[in-house]
mmCIF file with all atom_site columns, C-alpha atoms and ligand atoms in Angstrom:
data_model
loop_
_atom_site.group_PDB
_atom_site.id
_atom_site.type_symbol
_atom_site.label_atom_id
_atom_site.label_alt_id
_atom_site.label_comp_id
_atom_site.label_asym_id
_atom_site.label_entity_id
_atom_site.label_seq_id
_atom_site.pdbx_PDB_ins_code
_atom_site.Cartn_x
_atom_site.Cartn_y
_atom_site.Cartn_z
_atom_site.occupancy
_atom_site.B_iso_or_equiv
_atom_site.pdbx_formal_charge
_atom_site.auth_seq_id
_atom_site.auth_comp_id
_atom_site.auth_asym_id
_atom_site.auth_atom_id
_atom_site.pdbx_PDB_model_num
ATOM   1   C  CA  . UNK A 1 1   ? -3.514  40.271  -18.493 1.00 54.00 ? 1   UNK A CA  1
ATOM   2   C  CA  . UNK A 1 2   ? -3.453  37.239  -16.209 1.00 55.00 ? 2   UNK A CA  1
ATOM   3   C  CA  . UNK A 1 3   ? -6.853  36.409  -16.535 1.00 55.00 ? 3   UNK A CA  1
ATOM   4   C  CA  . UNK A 1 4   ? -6.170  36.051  -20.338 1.00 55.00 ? 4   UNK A CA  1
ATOM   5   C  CA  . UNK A 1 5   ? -2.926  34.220  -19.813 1.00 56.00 ? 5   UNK A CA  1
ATOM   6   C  CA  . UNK A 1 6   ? -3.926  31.674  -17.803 1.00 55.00 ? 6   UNK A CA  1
ATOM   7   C  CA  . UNK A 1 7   ? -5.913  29.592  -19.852 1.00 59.00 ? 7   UNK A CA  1
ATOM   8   C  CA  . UNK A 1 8   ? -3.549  29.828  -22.334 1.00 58.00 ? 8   UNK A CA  1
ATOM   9   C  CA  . UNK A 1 9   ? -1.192  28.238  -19.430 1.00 56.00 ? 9   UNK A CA  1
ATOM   10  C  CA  . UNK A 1 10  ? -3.391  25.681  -18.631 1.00 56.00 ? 10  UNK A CA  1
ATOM   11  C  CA  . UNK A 1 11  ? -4.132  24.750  -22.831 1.00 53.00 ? 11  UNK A CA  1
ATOM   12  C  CA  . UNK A 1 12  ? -0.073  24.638  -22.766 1.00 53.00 ? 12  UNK A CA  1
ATOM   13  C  CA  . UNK A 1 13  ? 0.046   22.237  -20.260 1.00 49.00 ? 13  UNK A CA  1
ATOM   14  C  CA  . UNK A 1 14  ? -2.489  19.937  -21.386 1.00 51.00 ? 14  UNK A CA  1
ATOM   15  C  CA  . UNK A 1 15  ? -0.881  19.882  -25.161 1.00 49.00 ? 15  UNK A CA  1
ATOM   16  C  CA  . UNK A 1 16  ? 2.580   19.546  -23.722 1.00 49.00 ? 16  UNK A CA  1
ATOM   17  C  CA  . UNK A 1 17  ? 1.452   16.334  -20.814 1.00 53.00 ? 17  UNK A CA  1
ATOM   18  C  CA  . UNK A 1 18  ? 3.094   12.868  -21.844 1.00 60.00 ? 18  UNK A CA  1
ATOM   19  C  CA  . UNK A 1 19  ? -0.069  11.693  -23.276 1.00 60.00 ? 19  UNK A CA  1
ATOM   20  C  CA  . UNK A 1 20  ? 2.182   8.313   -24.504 1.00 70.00 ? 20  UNK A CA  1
ATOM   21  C  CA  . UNK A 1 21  ? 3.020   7.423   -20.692 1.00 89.00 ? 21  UNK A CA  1
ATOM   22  C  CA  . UNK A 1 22  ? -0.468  6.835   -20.262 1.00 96.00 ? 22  UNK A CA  1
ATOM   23  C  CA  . UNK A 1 23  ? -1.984  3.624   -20.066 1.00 97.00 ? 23  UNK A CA  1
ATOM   24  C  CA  . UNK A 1 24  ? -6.012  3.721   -19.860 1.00 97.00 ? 24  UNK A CA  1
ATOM   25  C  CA  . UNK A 1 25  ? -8.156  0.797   -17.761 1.00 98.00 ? 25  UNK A CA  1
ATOM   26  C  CA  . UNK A 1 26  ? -11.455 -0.021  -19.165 1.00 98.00 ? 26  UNK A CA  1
ATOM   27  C  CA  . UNK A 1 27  ? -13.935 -2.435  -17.439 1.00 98.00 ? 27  UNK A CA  1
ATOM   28  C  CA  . UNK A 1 28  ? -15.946 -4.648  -19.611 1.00 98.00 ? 28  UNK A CA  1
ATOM   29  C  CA  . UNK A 1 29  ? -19.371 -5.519  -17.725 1.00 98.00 ? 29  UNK A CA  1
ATOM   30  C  CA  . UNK A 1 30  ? -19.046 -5.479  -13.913 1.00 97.00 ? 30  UNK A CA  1
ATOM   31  C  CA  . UNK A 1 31  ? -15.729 -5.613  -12.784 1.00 98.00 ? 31  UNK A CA  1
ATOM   32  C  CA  . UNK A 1 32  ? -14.923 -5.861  -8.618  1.00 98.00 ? 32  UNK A CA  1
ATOM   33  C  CA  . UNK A 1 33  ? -13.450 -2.404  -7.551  1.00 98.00 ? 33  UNK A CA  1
ATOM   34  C  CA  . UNK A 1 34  ? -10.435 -3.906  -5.587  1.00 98.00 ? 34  UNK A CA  1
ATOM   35  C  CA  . UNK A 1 35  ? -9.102  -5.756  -8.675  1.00 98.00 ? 35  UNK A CA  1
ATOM   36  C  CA  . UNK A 1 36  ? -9.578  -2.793  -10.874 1.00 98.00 ? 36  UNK A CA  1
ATOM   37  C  CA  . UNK A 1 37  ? -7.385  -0.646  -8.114  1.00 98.00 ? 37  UNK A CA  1
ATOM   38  C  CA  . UNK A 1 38  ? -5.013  -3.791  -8.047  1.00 98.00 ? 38  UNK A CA  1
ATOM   39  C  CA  . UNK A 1 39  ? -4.295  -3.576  -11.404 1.00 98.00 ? 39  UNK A CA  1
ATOM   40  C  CA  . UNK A 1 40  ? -3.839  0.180   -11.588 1.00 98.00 ? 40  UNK A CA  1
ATOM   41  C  CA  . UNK A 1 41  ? -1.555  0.161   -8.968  1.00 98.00 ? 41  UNK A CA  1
ATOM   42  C  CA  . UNK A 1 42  ? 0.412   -2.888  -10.043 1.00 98.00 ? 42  UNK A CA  1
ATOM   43  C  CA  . UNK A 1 43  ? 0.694   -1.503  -13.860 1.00 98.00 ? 43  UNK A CA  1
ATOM   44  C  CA  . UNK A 1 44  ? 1.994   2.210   -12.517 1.00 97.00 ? 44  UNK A CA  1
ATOM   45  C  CA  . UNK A 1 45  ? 4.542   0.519   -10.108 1.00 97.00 ? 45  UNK A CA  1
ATOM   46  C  CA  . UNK A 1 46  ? 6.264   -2.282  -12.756 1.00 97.00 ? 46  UNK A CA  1
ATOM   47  C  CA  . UNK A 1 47  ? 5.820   -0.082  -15.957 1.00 96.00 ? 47  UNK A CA  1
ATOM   48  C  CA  . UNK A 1 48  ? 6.272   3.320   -14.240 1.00 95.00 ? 48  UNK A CA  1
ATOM   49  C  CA  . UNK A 1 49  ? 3.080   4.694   -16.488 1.00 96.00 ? 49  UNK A CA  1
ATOM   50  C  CA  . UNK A 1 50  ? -0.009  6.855   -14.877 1.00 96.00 ? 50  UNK A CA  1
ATOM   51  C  CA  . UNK A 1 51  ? -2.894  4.539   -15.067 1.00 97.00 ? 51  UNK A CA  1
ATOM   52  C  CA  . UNK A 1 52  ? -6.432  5.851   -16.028 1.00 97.00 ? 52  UNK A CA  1
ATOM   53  C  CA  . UNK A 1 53  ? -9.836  3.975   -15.161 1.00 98.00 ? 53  UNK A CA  1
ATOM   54  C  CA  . UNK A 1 54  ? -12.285 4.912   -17.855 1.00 97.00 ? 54  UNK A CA  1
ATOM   55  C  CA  . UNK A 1 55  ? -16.218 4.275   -16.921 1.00 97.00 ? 55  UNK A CA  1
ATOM   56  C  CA  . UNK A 1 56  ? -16.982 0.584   -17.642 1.00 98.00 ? 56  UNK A CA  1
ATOM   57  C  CA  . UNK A 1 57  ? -18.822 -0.201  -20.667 1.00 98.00 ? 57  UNK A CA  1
ATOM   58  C  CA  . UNK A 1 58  ? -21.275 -2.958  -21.259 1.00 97.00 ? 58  UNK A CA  1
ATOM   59  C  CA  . UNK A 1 59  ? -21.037 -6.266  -22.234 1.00 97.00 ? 59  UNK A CA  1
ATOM   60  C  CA  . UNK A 1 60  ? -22.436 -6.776  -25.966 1.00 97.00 ? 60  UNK A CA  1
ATOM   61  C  CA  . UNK A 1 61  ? -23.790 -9.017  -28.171 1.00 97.00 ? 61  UNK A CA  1
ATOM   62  C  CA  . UNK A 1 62  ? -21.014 -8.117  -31.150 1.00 97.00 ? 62  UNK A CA  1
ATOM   63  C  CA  . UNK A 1 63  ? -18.157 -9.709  -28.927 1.00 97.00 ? 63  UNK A CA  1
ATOM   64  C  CA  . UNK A 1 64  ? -19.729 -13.193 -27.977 1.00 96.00 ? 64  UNK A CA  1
ATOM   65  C  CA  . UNK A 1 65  ? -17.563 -16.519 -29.224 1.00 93.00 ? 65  UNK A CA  1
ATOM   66  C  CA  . UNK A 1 66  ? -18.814 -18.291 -31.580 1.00 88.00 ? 66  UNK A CA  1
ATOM   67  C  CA  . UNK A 1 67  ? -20.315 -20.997 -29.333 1.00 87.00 ? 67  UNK A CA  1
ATOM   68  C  CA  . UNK A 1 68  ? -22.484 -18.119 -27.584 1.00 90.00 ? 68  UNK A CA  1
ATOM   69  C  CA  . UNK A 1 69  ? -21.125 -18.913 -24.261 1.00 91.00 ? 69  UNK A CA  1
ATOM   70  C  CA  . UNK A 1 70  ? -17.861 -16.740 -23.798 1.00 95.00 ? 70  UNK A CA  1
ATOM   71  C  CA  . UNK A 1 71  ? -16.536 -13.507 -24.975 1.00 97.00 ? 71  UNK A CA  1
ATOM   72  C  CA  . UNK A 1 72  ? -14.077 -13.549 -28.234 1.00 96.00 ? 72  UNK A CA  1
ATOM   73  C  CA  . UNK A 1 73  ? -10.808 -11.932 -27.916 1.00 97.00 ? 73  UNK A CA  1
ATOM   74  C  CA  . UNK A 1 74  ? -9.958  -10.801 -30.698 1.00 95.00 ? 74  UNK A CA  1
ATOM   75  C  CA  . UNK A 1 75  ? -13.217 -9.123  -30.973 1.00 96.00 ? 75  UNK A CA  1
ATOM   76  C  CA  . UNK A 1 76  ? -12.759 -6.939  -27.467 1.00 97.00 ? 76  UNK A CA  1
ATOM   77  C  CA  . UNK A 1 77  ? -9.705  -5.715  -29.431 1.00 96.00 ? 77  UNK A CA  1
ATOM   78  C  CA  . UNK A 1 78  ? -10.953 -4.554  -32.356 1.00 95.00 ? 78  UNK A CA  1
ATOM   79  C  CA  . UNK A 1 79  ? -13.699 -2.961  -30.862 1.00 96.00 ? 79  UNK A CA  1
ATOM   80  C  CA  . UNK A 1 80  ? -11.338 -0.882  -28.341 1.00 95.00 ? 80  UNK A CA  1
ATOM   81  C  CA  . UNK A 1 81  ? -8.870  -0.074  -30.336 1.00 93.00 ? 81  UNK A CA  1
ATOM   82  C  CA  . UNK A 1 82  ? -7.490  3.312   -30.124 1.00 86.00 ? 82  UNK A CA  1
ATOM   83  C  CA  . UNK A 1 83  ? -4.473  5.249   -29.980 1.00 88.00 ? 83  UNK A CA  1
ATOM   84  C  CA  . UNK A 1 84  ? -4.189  4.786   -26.517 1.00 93.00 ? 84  UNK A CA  1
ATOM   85  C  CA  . UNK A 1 85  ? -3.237  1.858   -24.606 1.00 95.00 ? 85  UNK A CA  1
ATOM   86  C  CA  . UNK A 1 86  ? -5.839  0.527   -22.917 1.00 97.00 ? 86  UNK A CA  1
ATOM   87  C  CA  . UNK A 1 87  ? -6.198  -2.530  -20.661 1.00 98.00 ? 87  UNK A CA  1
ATOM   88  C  CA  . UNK A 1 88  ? -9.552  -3.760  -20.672 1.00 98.00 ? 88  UNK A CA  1
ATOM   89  C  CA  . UNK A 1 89  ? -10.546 -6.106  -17.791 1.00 98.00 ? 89  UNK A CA  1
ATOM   90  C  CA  . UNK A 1 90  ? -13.886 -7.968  -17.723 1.00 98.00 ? 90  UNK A CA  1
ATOM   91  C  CA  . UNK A 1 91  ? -14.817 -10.531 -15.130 1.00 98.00 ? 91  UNK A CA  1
ATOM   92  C  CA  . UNK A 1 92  ? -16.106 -13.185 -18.322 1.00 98.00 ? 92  UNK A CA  1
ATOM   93  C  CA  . UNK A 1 93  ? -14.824 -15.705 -19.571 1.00 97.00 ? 93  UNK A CA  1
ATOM   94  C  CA  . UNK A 1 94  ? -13.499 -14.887 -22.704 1.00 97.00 ? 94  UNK A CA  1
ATOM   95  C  CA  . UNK A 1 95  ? -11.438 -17.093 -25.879 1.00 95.00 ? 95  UNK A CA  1
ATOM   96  C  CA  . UNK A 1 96  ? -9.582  -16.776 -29.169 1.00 93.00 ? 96  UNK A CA  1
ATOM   97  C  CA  . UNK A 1 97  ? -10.465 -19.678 -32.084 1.00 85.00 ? 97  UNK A CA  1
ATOM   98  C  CA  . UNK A 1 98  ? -8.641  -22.519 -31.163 1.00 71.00 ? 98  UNK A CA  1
ATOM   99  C  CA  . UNK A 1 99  ? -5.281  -22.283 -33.322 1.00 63.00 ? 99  UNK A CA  1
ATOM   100 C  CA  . UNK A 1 100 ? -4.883  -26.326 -33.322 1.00 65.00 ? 100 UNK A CA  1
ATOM   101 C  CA  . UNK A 1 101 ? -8.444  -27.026 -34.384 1.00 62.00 ? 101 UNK A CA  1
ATOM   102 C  CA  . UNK A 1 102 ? -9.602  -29.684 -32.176 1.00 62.00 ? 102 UNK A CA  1
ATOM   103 C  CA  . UNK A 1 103 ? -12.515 -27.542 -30.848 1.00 66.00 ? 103 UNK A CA  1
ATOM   104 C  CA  . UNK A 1 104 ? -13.563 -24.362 -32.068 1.00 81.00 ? 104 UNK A CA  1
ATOM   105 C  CA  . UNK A 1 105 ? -12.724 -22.147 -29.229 1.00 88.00 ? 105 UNK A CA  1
ATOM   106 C  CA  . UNK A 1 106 ? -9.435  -22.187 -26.778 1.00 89.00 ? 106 UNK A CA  1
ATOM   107 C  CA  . UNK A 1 107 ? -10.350 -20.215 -23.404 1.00 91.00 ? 107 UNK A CA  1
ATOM   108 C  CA  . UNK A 1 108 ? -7.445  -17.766 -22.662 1.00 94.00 ? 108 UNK A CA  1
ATOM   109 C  CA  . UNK A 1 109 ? -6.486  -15.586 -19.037 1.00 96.00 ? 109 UNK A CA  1
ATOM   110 C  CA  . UNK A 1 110 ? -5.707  -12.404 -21.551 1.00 96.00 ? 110 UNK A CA  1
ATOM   111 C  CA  . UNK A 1 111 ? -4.869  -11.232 -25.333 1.00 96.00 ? 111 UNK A CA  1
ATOM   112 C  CA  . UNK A 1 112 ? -2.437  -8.545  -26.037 1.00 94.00 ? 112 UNK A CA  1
ATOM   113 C  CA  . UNK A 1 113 ? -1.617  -6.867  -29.607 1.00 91.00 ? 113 UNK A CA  1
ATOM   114 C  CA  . UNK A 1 114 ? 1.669   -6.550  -30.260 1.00 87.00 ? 114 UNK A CA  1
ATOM   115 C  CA  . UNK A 1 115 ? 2.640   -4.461  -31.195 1.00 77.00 ? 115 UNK A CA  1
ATOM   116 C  CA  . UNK A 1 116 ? -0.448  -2.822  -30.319 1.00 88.00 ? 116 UNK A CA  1
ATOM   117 C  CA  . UNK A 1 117 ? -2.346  -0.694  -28.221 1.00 94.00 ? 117 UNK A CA  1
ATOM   118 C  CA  . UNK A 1 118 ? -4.740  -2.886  -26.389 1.00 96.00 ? 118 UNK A CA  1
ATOM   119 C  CA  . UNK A 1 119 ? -4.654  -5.794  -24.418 1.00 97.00 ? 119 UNK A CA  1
ATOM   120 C  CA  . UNK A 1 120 ? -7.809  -7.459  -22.690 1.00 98.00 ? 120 UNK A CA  1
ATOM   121 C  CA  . UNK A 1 121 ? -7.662  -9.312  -19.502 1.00 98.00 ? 121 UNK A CA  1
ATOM   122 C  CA  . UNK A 1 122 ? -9.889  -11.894 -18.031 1.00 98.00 ? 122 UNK A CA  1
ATOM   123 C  CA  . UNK A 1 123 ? -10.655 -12.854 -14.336 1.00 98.00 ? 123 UNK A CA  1
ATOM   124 C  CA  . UNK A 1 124 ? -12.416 -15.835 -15.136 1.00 97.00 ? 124 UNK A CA  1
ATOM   125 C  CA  . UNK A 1 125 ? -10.182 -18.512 -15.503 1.00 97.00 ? 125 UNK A CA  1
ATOM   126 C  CA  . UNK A 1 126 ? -7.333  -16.784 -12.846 1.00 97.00 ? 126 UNK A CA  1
ATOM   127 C  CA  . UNK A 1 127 ? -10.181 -17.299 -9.592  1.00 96.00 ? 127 UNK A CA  1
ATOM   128 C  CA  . UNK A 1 128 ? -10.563 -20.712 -10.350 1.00 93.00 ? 128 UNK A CA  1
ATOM   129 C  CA  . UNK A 1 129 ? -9.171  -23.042 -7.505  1.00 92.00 ? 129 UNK A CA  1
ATOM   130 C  CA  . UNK A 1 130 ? -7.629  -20.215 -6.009  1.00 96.00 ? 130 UNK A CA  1
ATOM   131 C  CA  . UNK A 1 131 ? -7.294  -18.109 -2.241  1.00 97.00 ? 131 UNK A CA  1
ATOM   132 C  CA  . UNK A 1 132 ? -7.817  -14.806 -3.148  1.00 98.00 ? 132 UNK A CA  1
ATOM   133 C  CA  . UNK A 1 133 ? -4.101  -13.984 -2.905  1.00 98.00 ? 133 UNK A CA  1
ATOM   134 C  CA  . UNK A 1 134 ? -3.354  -16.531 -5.392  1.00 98.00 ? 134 UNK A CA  1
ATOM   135 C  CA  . UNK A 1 135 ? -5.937  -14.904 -7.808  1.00 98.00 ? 135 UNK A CA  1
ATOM   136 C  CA  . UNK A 1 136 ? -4.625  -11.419 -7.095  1.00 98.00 ? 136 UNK A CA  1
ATOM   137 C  CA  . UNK A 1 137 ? -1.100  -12.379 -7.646  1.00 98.00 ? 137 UNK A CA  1
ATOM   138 C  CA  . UNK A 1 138 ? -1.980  -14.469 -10.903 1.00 98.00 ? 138 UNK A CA  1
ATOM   139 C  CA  . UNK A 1 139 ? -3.749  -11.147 -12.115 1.00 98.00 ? 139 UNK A CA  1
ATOM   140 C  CA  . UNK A 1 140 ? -1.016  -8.812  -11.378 1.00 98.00 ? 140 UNK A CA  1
ATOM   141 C  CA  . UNK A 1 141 ? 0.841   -11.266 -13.543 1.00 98.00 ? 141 UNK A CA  1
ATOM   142 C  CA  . UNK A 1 142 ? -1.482  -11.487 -16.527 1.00 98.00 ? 142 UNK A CA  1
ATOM   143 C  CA  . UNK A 1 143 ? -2.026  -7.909  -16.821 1.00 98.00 ? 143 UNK A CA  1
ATOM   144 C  CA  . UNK A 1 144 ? 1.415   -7.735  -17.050 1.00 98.00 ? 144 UNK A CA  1
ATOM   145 C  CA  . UNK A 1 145 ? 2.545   -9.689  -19.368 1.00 97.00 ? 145 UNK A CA  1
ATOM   146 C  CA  . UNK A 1 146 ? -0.490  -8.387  -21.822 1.00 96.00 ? 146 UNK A CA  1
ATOM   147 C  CA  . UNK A 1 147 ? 0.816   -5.111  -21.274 1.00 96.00 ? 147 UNK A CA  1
ATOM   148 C  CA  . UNK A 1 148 ? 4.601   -6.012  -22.311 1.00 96.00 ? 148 UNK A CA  1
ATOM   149 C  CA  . UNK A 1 149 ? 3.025   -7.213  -25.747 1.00 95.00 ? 149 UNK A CA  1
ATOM   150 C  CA  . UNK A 1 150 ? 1.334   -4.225  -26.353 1.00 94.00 ? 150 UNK A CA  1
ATOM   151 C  CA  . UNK A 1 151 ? 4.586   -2.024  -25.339 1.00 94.00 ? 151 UNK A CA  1
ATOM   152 C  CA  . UNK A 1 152 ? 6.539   -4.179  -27.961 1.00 93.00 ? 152 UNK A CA  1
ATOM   153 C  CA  . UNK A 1 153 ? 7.771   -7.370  -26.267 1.00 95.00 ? 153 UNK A CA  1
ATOM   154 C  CA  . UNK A 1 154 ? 6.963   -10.733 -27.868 1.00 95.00 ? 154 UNK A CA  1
ATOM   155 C  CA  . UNK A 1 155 ? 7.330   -13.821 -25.436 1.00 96.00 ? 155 UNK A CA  1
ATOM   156 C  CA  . UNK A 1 156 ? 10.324  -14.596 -23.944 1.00 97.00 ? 156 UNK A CA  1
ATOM   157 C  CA  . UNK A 1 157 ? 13.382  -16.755 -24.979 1.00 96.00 ? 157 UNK A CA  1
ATOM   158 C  CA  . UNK A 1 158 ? 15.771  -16.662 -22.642 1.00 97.00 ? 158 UNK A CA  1
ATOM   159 C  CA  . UNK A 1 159 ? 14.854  -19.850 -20.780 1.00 95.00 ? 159 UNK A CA  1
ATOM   160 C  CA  . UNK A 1 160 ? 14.259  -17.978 -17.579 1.00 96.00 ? 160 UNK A CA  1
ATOM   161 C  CA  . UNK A 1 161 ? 10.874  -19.467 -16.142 1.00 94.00 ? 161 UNK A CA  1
ATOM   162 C  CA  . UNK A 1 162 ? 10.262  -16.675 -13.652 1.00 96.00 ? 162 UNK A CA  1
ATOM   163 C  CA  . UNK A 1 163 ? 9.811   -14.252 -16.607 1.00 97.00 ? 163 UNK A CA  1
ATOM   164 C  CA  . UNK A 1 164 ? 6.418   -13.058 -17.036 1.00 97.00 ? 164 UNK A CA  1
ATOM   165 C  CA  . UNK A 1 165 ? 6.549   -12.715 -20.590 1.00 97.00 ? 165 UNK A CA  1
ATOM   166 C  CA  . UNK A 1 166 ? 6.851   -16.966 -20.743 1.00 96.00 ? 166 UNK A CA  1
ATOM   167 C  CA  . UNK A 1 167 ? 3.994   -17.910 -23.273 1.00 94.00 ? 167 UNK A CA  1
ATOM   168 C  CA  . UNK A 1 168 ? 1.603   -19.242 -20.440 1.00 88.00 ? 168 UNK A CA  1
ATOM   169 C  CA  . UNK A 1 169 ? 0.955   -21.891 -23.233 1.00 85.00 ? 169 UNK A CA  1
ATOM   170 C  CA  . UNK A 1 170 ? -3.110  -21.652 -21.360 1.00 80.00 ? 170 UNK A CA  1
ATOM   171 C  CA  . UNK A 1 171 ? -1.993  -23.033 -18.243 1.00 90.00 ? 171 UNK A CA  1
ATOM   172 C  CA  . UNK A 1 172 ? -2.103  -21.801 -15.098 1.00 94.00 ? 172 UNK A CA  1
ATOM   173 C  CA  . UNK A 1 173 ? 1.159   -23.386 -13.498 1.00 93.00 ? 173 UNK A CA  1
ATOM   174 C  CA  . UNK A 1 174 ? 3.093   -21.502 -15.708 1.00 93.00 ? 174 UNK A CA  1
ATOM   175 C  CA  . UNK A 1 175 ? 1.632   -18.406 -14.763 1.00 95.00 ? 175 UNK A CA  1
ATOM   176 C  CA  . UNK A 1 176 ? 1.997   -19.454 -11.219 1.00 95.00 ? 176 UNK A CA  1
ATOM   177 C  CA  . UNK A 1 177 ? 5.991   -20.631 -11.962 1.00 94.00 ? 177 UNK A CA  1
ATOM   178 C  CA  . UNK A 1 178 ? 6.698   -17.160 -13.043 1.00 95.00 ? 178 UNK A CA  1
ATOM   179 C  CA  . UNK A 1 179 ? 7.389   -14.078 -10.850 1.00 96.00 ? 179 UNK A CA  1
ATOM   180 C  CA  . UNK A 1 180 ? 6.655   -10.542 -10.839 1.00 97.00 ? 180 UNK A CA  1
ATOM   181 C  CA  . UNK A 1 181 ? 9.739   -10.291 -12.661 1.00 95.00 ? 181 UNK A CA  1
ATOM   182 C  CA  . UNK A 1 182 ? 11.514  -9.419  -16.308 1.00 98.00 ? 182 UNK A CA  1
ATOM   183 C  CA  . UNK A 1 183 ? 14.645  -11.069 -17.545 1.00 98.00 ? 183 UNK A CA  1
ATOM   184 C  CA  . UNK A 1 184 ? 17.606  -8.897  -18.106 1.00 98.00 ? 184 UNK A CA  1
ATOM   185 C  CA  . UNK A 1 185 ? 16.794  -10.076 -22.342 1.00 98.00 ? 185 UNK A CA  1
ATOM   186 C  CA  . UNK A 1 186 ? 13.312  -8.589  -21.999 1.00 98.00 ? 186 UNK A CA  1
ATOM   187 C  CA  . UNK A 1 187 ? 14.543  -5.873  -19.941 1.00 97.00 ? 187 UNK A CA  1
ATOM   188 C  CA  . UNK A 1 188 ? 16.465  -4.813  -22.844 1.00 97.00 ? 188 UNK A CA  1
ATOM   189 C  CA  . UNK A 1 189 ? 14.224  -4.915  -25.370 1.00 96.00 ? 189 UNK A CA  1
ATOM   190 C  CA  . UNK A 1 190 ? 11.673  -2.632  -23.580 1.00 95.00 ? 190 UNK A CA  1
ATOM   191 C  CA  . UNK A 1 191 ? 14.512  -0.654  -23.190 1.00 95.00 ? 191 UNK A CA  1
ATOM   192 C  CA  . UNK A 1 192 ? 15.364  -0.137  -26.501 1.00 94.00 ? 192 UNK A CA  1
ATOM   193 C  CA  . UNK A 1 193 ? 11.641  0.133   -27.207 1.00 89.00 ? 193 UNK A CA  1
ATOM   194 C  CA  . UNK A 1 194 ? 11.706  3.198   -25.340 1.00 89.00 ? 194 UNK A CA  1
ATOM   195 C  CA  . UNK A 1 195 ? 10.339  1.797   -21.820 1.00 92.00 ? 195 UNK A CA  1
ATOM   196 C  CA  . UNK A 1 196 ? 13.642  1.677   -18.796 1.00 93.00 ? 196 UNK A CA  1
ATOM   197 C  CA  . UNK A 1 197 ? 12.864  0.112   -15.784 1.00 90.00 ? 197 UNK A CA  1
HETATM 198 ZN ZN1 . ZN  B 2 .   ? 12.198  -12.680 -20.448 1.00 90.67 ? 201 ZN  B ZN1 1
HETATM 199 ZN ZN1 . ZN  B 2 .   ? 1.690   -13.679 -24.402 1.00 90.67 ? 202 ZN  B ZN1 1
#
């Protein structure tokens, strides 16, 4: 009798597990180790979610920018999509089509849906002209902030700098003028999205 009841035990558990306080990592090409860790451990501290790393996929032709050169955004998203969230981190540079049109392609640190379930994050820009524990720090950051679009927040309004859902606007000293840190307006609407911190 408990041989046959417990796999039925374990099948319980799996069904009943908080599949939706999961948020899955996926590499995109080759991705350093110690930043995939960082941002697992960063994500499960701030957003208090069990983080997943996924085996990496490859780097593919269906993705590239227009201009060749870069990665396009948008299409990461699309092609990860799932029901899951997933935060996909790639070590290329990657871009969305330039909204104000003056060239065809606007390099961006990350892309989040929102709502949504998948953000993708690049390392690219964040290493550039900076000591490694500026870059970490800027990716913590990024990640983030992706990650609050995709659990529902849109970018902040309350006029607080240090919040790290401030539209980055592409630059880097914004990221850099904001800390690892919510307003108490943002805090609020995760809140009543479902996600207390
Ligand atoms: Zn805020
Ligand atoms: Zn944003």
């Amino acid at each position: 009798m408990r041989l046959l009841l417990f796999p039925l035990y374990a099948v319980m558990m799996w069904v009943m597990a908080d599949h939706s306080k999961i948020i899955f990592i996926q590499p995109l090409g080759n991705v350093n180790k110690e930043e995939i860790s960082l941002v697992k451990s960063s994500v499960e501290r701030f957003y208090h979610y069990k983080c997943v790393i996924k085996p990496a996929v490859s780097l593919s032709d269906d993705i590239l920018a227009g201009s060749k050169t870069r990665y396009e955004a948008n299409r990461i998203l699309a092609k990860y999509r799932s029901g899951e969230i997933t935060l996909i981190l790639t070590q290329n540079d990657i871009a969305i089509k330039n909204p104000e049109r003056h060239t065809n392609e606007w390099g961006v640190f990350g892309l989040g849906a929102m709502p949504g379930t998948t953000c993708v994050i690049s390392t690219f820009r964040l290493k550039r002209y900076a000591t490694k524990q500026l870059f970490h720090l800027r990716l913590i950051k990024v990640c983030l902030h992706e990650i609050g679009h995709n659990l529902g927040l849109e970018h902040c309004t309350s006029g607080d700098k240090r919040c790290l859902m401030n539209d980055a606007k592409g630059t880097i000293k914004e990221v850099d003028g904001e800390e690892l840190f919510l307003c108490a307006k943002c805090k609020k609407q995760l809140c009543n999205d479902g996600v207390c911190l």
